[in-house]
Amino acid sequence: MRDISLHILDIAQNSINANASLIEISVIETDYDIEVVIRDNGKGMTEEELAKAIDPFYTTRKTRKVGLGLSLLKHNVELTSGKFAIESQLNKGTIVKATFNRTSIDCLPLGDLLETFITLIILHPDIDFIFTHKTSIKDYHLDTRELKAILNEIKINEIPVINWIREDYNG
Amino acid sequence: MKKTIADLEKIRMEALKNIELRNSKEDVRIVVGMGTCGISAGAREVLNALVDEISRRELKNIKVVPTGCVGMCRLEPMFDVYKDGEKVTYVDMTPEKARQVVVEHLVNNRIIEDYTIGKRAEE
Ligand SMILES: Nc1ncnc2c1ncn2[C@@H]1O[C@H](COP(=O)(O)OP(=O)(O)OP(=O)(O)O)[C@@H](O)[C@H]1O
Ligand code: FES
Ligand SMILES: [Mg+2]
């Protein structure tokens, strides 16, 4: 995976596959690390499933034997001597927390976080997202439920709305 | 400039004017591979190029949806176009090629054979 924003898109797809209706994605950058948290209210996993989930040879999918997404993220975090954690409760949801040590030369670049947020909204207009991106100079927060309350019968993935989100993020 | 709620209200009013022009019927469906290996091969950029080109050309009744791994890593990024009861699979996509597919396949009704999976299998 080329960058952290693509990892986030991939991990969020797991939440969608777990039938989550609300997904929270938070990225907090400091000089020393990039902390990524992805939390969903999807179907969760049993302890046994959870143990298997980060085993690179496990997937519940029938089309391929090897699950890639989580173990690849764990690997890329651990290359930087960062921290990876996943917690899950059956019928409650799942939290994935990945803290990259950005002082390591192996740390992936953050990539285009806005494109990842926008891709998720375009593909899944009916799912609610809470996006957070904090840096020393940025404090971005978007709760799609608030936008939907204003938009009403207009879909959140209409292009003018997407452009509004782009400008709001870059503003 | 930071956008405001008032801007969003304006967008809603504009969109409401156009809503009757559209109907809910779906003429074209594009299914983009968004599994782990699709994403690492560049599926996000391909998808966003498709959506952007479709909106620039003001094409209506086209649905772009994701799918997971289809077990053909080497051909990612890829997507299927369902149109007029026919399915065409485009492989090895880039944002640029994806935009060409929108213009040729969706606007001009010409399949770009060179980009399809059939072509790749012949090689
Ligand atoms: N948020 C989640 N909620 C419930 N189950 C999850 C969640 N994330 C992962 N899992 C379980 O863990 C397994 C492994 O996930 P992982 O992302 O590594 O592979 P995958 O999604 O099966 O395939 P790939 O990501 O390679 O396309 C999944 O198949 C799923 O069963
Ligand atoms: S792992 Fe699914 S297509 Fe490559
Ligand atoms: Mg996955």
Short mmCIF file of C-alpha atoms and ligand atoms in Angstrom, two decimals:
data_model
loop_
_atom_site.label_atom_id
_atom_site.label_comp_id
_atom_site.label_asym_id
_atom_site.label_seq_id
_atom_site.Cartn_x
_atom_site.Cartn_y
_atom_site.Cartn_z
CA MET A 1 0.00 0.00 0.00
CA ARG A 2 1.40 3.35 -1.09
CA ASP A 3 0.21 5.50 1.75
CA ILE A 4 -1.80 5.67 4.97
CA SER A 5 -4.89 7.25 3.38
CA LEU A 6 -5.28 4.16 1.15
CA HIS A 7 -4.96 1.87 4.19
CA ILE A 8 -7.76 3.87 5.82
CA LEU A 9 -10.01 3.42 2.78
CA ASP A 10 -9.32 -0.31 2.82
CA ILE A 11 -9.98 -0.73 6.56
CA ALA A 12 -13.19 1.32 6.28
CA GLN A 13 -14.40 -1.13 3.61
CA ASN A 14 -14.16 -3.87 6.28
CA SER A 15 -16.55 -1.82 8.44
CA ILE A 16 -18.93 -1.50 5.53
CA ASN A 17 -18.75 -5.24 4.88
CA ALA A 18 -19.60 -5.71 8.58
CA ASN A 19 -22.84 -3.74 7.95
CA ALA A 20 -21.83 -0.71 9.99
CA SER A 21 -24.19 2.27 9.81
CA LEU A 22 -21.76 4.68 11.50
CA ILE A 23 -18.01 4.82 10.92
CA GLU A 24 -15.68 7.20 12.72
CA ILE A 25 -12.30 7.91 11.22
CA SER A 26 -9.84 10.02 13.11
CA VAL A 27 -6.30 10.98 12.08
CA ILE A 28 -4.20 12.92 14.55
CA GLU A 29 -0.75 14.05 13.51
CA THR A 30 2.03 15.21 15.80
CA ASP A 31 5.70 15.75 15.02
CA TYR A 32 6.37 12.21 16.17
CA ASP A 33 3.45 10.11 15.08
CA ILE A 34 0.34 9.67 13.01
CA GLU A 35 -2.48 8.12 15.00
CA VAL A 36 -5.29 6.55 12.99
CA VAL A 37 -8.48 5.29 14.62
CA ILE A 38 -11.30 3.62 12.71
CA ARG A 39 -14.33 2.75 14.78
CA ASP A 40 -17.54 1.15 13.53
CA ASN A 41 -20.85 -0.12 14.90
CA GLY A 42 -20.91 -3.15 12.63
CA LYS A 43 -21.41 -6.78 13.46
CA GLY A 44 -18.08 -7.17 15.27
CA MET A 45 -16.17 -10.38 15.80
CA THR A 46 -15.98 -13.15 18.39
CA GLU A 47 -12.70 -13.50 20.26
CA GLU A 48 -11.76 -16.35 18.01
CA GLU A 49 -12.54 -14.41 14.83
CA LEU A 50 -10.60 -11.45 16.17
CA ALA A 51 -7.52 -13.57 16.82
CA LYS A 52 -7.71 -14.89 13.29
CA ALA A 53 -8.40 -11.49 11.74
CA ILE A 54 -4.81 -10.31 12.01
CA ASP A 55 -3.45 -13.65 10.89
CA PRO A 56 -2.42 -13.11 7.25
CA PHE A 57 -3.89 -16.46 6.28
CA TYR A 58 -7.36 -15.71 7.52
CA THR A 59 -10.37 -14.22 5.80
CA THR A 60 -14.08 -14.98 6.02
CA ARG A 61 -14.28 -14.40 2.30
CA LYS A 62 -14.81 -17.42 0.12
CA THR A 63 -13.09 -16.10 -2.99
CA ARG A 64 -9.56 -16.06 -1.65
CA LYS A 65 -7.68 -17.80 1.12
CA VAL A 66 -5.60 -14.87 2.36
CA GLY A 67 -6.95 -11.80 4.16
CA LEU A 68 -4.76 -8.87 3.32
CA GLY A 69 -6.02 -5.60 4.65
CA LEU A 70 -5.54 -5.81 8.42
CA SER A 71 -2.32 -7.80 8.41
CA LEU A 72 -0.80 -5.45 5.84
CA LEU A 73 -1.66 -2.42 7.99
CA LYS A 74 -0.27 -4.12 11.11
CA HIS A 75 2.90 -4.94 9.24
CA ASN A 76 3.39 -1.39 7.96
CA VAL A 77 2.80 0.07 11.45
CA GLU A 78 5.20 -2.36 13.07
CA LEU A 79 7.91 -1.55 10.52
CA THR A 80 8.01 1.93 12.09
CA SER A 81 8.06 0.49 15.65
CA GLY A 82 4.58 1.95 15.99
CA LYS A 83 1.54 0.47 17.72
CA PHE A 84 -1.29 -1.56 16.24
CA ALA A 85 -4.38 -2.59 18.17
CA ILE A 86 -7.77 -3.99 17.30
CA GLU A 87 -10.72 -4.47 19.62
CA SER A 88 -14.05 -5.96 18.69
CA GLN A 89 -17.29 -6.95 20.35
CA LEU A 90 -19.84 -9.16 18.71
CA ASN A 91 -22.91 -7.17 17.60
CA LYS A 92 -21.36 -3.96 18.96
CA GLY A 93 -18.55 -3.02 16.63
CA THR A 94 -14.85 -2.84 16.03
CA ILE A 95 -12.05 -0.36 16.69
CA VAL A 96 -8.78 -0.41 14.77
CA LYS A 97 -6.03 1.81 16.12
CA ALA A 98 -2.78 2.25 14.22
CA THR A 99 -0.07 4.61 15.44
CA PHE A 100 2.72 5.12 12.94
CA ASN A 101 6.04 6.41 14.25
CA ARG A 102 6.78 9.12 11.71
CA THR A 103 10.39 9.54 12.82
CA SER A 104 11.08 6.12 11.26
CA ILE A 105 12.34 6.10 7.68
CA ASP A 106 9.89 3.26 7.02
CA CYS A 107 6.85 5.41 7.83
CA LEU A 108 4.45 5.65 4.89
CA PRO A 109 3.36 9.14 3.83
CA LEU A 110 -0.14 10.14 4.93
CA GLY A 111 -1.33 10.51 1.33
CA ASP A 112 -4.53 12.24 0.27
CA LEU A 113 -6.87 11.88 3.22
CA LEU A 114 -9.53 14.10 1.64
CA GLU A 115 -9.77 11.80 -1.40
CA THR A 116 -10.32 8.85 0.93
CA PHE A 117 -13.09 10.69 2.82
CA ILE A 118 -14.72 11.73 -0.45
CA THR A 119 -14.49 8.26 -1.97
CA LEU A 120 -16.26 6.82 1.08
CA ILE A 121 -19.05 9.40 0.84
CA ILE A 122 -19.46 8.89 -2.93
CA LEU A 123 -19.66 5.11 -2.60
CA HIS A 124 -21.71 4.96 0.59
CA PRO A 125 -24.05 7.95 0.80
CA ASP A 126 -26.39 6.12 3.17
CA ILE A 127 -23.72 5.33 5.75
CA ASP A 128 -22.87 7.99 8.33
CA PHE A 129 -19.28 9.07 8.77
CA ILE A 130 -17.49 11.20 11.33
CA PHE A 131 -14.16 12.39 9.98
CA THR A 132 -11.49 14.09 12.07
CA HIS A 133 -8.10 15.33 10.93
CA LYS A 134 -5.90 17.20 13.37
CA THR A 135 -2.44 18.60 12.83
CA SER A 136 -0.55 21.46 14.49
CA ILE A 137 -2.33 23.86 12.11
CA LYS A 138 -5.54 22.01 11.19
CA ASP A 139 -8.56 20.94 13.19
CA TYR A 140 -11.00 19.40 10.72
CA HIS A 141 -14.21 17.73 11.75
CA LEU A 142 -17.10 16.55 9.62
CA ASP A 143 -20.18 14.63 10.73
CA THR A 144 -22.17 13.62 7.65
CA ARG A 145 -25.34 13.38 9.75
CA GLU A 146 -25.20 17.15 10.20
CA LEU A 147 -24.89 17.71 6.43
CA LYS A 148 -27.73 15.29 5.71
CA ALA A 149 -30.00 17.15 8.16
CA ILE A 150 -29.53 20.27 6.01
CA LEU A 151 -29.59 18.54 2.62
CA ASN A 152 -32.77 16.61 3.31
CA GLU A 153 -33.94 14.94 0.06
CA ILE A 154 -30.71 15.91 -1.74
CA LYS A 155 -28.13 13.13 -1.68
CA ILE A 156 -24.82 13.85 0.04
CA ASN A 157 -22.92 12.40 -2.95
CA GLU A 158 -24.24 14.98 -5.43
CA ILE A 159 -21.24 16.67 -7.04
CA PRO A 160 -21.93 20.22 -5.76
CA VAL A 161 -22.07 18.82 -2.22
CA ILE A 162 -18.81 16.94 -2.78
CA ASN A 163 -17.22 20.18 -3.99
CA TRP A 164 -18.50 21.93 -0.88
CA ILE A 165 -16.83 19.26 1.28
CA ARG A 166 -13.57 19.68 -0.68
CA GLU A 167 -13.50 23.43 -0.18
CA ASP A 168 -14.51 23.11 3.46
CA TYR A 169 -11.61 20.72 4.11
CA ASN A 170 -9.08 22.87 2.27
CA GLY A 171 -10.44 26.13 3.73
CA MET B 1 -12.29 30.05 2.13
CA LYS B 2 -14.12 27.99 4.73
CA LYS B 3 -17.51 26.97 3.40
CA THR B 4 -20.63 27.82 5.34
CA ILE B 5 -23.98 26.25 6.03
CA ALA B 6 -25.53 29.03 3.92
CA ASP B 7 -23.50 27.78 0.93
CA LEU B 8 -24.85 24.31 1.54
CA GLU B 9 -28.44 25.59 1.69
CA LYS B 10 -27.84 27.26 -1.66
CA ILE B 11 -26.60 23.99 -3.14
CA ARG B 12 -29.72 22.28 -1.86
CA MET B 13 -32.03 24.86 -3.48
CA GLU B 14 -30.19 24.54 -6.81
CA ALA B 15 -30.29 20.75 -6.68
CA LEU B 16 -34.02 20.79 -5.93
CA LYS B 17 -34.65 22.60 -9.22
CA ASN B 18 -32.97 19.80 -11.14
CA ILE B 19 -34.41 16.90 -9.24
CA GLU B 20 -37.47 16.45 -11.47
CA LEU B 21 -35.26 16.29 -14.56
CA ARG B 22 -33.83 13.06 -13.31
CA ASN B 23 -35.68 9.87 -12.79
CA SER B 24 -34.72 6.94 -10.67
CA LYS B 25 -34.15 4.61 -13.59
CA GLU B 26 -30.65 3.32 -13.96
CA ASP B 27 -29.27 3.02 -17.50
CA VAL B 28 -25.69 2.15 -16.68
CA ARG B 29 -24.02 0.48 -13.73
CA ILE B 30 -20.26 0.59 -13.19
CA VAL B 31 -18.84 -1.85 -10.64
CA VAL B 32 -15.34 -0.94 -9.45
CA GLY B 33 -13.04 -3.41 -7.67
CA MET B 34 -12.29 -1.83 -4.29
CA GLY B 35 -10.72 -4.75 -2.41
CA THR B 36 -7.33 -4.34 -0.75
CA CYS B 37 -5.45 -5.16 -3.89
CA GLY B 38 -7.65 -2.95 -6.08
CA ILE B 39 -7.06 -0.02 -3.74
CA SER B 40 -3.31 -0.54 -3.66
CA ALA B 41 -3.25 -0.75 -7.46
CA GLY B 42 -4.96 2.66 -7.79
CA ALA B 43 -8.72 1.99 -7.69
CA ARG B 44 -9.45 5.14 -5.64
CA GLU B 45 -8.06 7.44 -8.32
CA VAL B 46 -9.80 5.47 -11.08
CA LEU B 47 -13.13 5.65 -9.28
CA ASN B 48 -12.84 9.38 -8.63
CA ALA B 49 -11.88 10.00 -12.28
CA LEU B 50 -15.00 8.07 -13.41
CA VAL B 51 -17.28 10.05 -11.12
CA ASP B 52 -15.68 13.34 -12.15
CA GLU B 53 -15.92 12.66 -15.89
CA ILE B 54 -19.53 11.49 -15.57
CA SER B 55 -20.44 14.72 -13.79
CA ARG B 56 -18.49 16.97 -16.19
CA ARG B 57 -20.44 15.48 -19.09
CA GLU B 58 -23.65 15.71 -17.12
CA LEU B 59 -24.47 12.08 -17.77
CA LYS B 60 -27.51 10.94 -15.83
CA ASN B 61 -28.76 7.63 -14.48
CA ILE B 62 -25.30 6.12 -14.10
CA LYS B 63 -24.53 4.30 -10.89
CA VAL B 64 -20.97 3.68 -9.70
CA VAL B 65 -20.71 1.01 -7.01
CA PRO B 66 -17.83 -0.82 -5.31
CA THR B 67 -17.13 -4.52 -5.09
CA GLY B 68 -14.51 -6.47 -3.15
CA CYS B 69 -11.76 -8.74 -4.39
CA VAL B 70 -12.51 -10.65 -7.56
CA GLY B 71 -9.32 -12.70 -7.45
CA MET B 72 -7.59 -11.12 -10.45
CA CYS B 73 -4.90 -9.00 -8.80
CA ARG B 74 -2.81 -8.64 -11.92
CA LEU B 75 -5.61 -6.93 -13.80
CA GLU B 76 -6.46 -4.34 -11.13
CA PRO B 77 -7.61 -1.61 -11.16
CA MET B 78 -10.63 -2.93 -13.01
CA PHE B 79 -14.32 -2.26 -13.41
CA ASP B 80 -17.36 -3.75 -15.14
CA VAL B 81 -19.70 -1.61 -17.22
CA TYR B 82 -23.29 -2.91 -17.45
CA LYS B 83 -25.07 -1.19 -20.28
CA ASP B 84 -27.88 -2.26 -22.65
CA GLY B 85 -27.92 -5.71 -21.05
CA GLU B 86 -24.25 -6.24 -21.81
CA LYS B 87 -21.31 -6.53 -19.40
CA VAL B 88 -17.88 -5.24 -20.42
CA THR B 89 -14.86 -5.67 -18.13
CA TYR B 90 -12.14 -3.04 -18.36
CA VAL B 91 -8.79 -3.93 -16.79
CA ASP B 92 -5.46 -2.31 -15.97
CA MET B 93 -7.18 1.03 -15.64
CA THR B 94 -5.66 4.43 -14.97
CA PRO B 95 -7.61 7.64 -14.29
CA GLU B 96 -6.87 8.72 -17.88
CA LYS B 97 -8.11 5.44 -19.43
CA ALA B 98 -11.19 5.53 -17.19
CA ARG B 99 -12.08 8.99 -18.52
CA GLN B 100 -11.69 7.67 -22.09
CA VAL B 101 -14.06 4.81 -21.29
CA VAL B 102 -16.69 7.31 -20.09
CA VAL B 103 -16.37 9.30 -23.31
CA GLU B 104 -16.22 6.39 -25.74
CA HIS B 105 -18.36 3.71 -24.12
CA LEU B 106 -20.97 5.83 -22.33
CA VAL B 107 -21.20 8.89 -24.58
CA ASN B 108 -20.26 7.57 -28.04
CA ASN B 109 -21.45 3.99 -27.49
CA ARG B 110 -18.13 2.51 -28.60
CA ILE B 111 -16.47 -0.14 -26.44
CA ILE B 112 -12.69 0.40 -26.17
CA GLU B 113 -11.73 -3.16 -27.04
CA ASP B 114 -8.03 -2.60 -26.31
CA TYR B 115 -8.78 -2.01 -22.64
CA THR B 116 -11.13 -4.97 -22.13
CA ILE B 117 -10.36 -8.22 -20.39
CA GLY B 118 -10.97 -10.16 -23.61
CA LYS B 119 -8.12 -8.31 -25.26
CA ARG B 120 -5.81 -9.07 -22.33
CA ALA B 121 -6.62 -12.78 -22.45
CA GLU B 122 -5.61 -12.91 -26.12
CA GLU B 123 -2.15 -11.50 -25.45
N1 LIG C 1 -14.57 -3.93 11.09
C1 LIG C 1 -14.76 -5.25 11.06
N2 LIG C 1 -15.91 -5.78 11.55
C2 LIG C 1 -16.10 -7.13 11.54
N3 LIG C 1 -15.22 -8.02 11.02
C3 LIG C 1 -14.07 -7.55 10.51
C4 LIG C 1 -13.77 -6.15 10.50
N4 LIG C 1 -12.54 -5.98 9.94
C5 LIG C 1 -12.10 -7.21 9.61
N5 LIG C 1 -13.01 -8.17 9.94
C6 LIG C 1 -12.85 -9.62 9.74
O1 LIG C 1 -11.47 -9.90 9.59
C7 LIG C 1 -11.20 -10.51 8.34
C8 LIG C 1 -9.87 -10.05 7.78
O2 LIG C 1 -9.93 -8.70 7.33
P1 LIG C 1 -8.92 -8.21 6.22
O3 LIG C 1 -9.22 -6.81 5.89
O4 LIG C 1 -7.53 -8.49 6.69
O5 LIG C 1 -9.19 -9.16 5.00
P2 LIG C 1 -10.47 -9.18 4.03
O6 LIG C 1 -11.29 -7.94 4.20
O7 LIG C 1 -11.14 -10.49 4.25
O8 LIG C 1 -9.81 -9.17 2.62
P3 LIG C 1 -9.05 -7.94 1.92
O9 LIG C 1 -8.97 -6.81 2.94
O10 LIG C 1 -7.73 -8.48 1.59
O11 LIG C 1 -9.83 -7.54 0.71
C9 LIG C 1 -12.40 -10.14 7.46
O12 LIG C 1 -12.62 -11.14 6.47
C10 LIG C 1 -13.54 -10.07 8.47
O13 LIG C 1 -14.07 -11.34 8.72
S1 FES C 2 -6.37 -10.00 -3.84
FE1 FES C 2 -8.28 -9.66 -4.73
S2 FES C 2 -7.93 -9.20 -6.78
FE2 FES C 2 -6.04 -9.30 -5.82
MG MG C 3 -10.31 -5.96 4.17
#
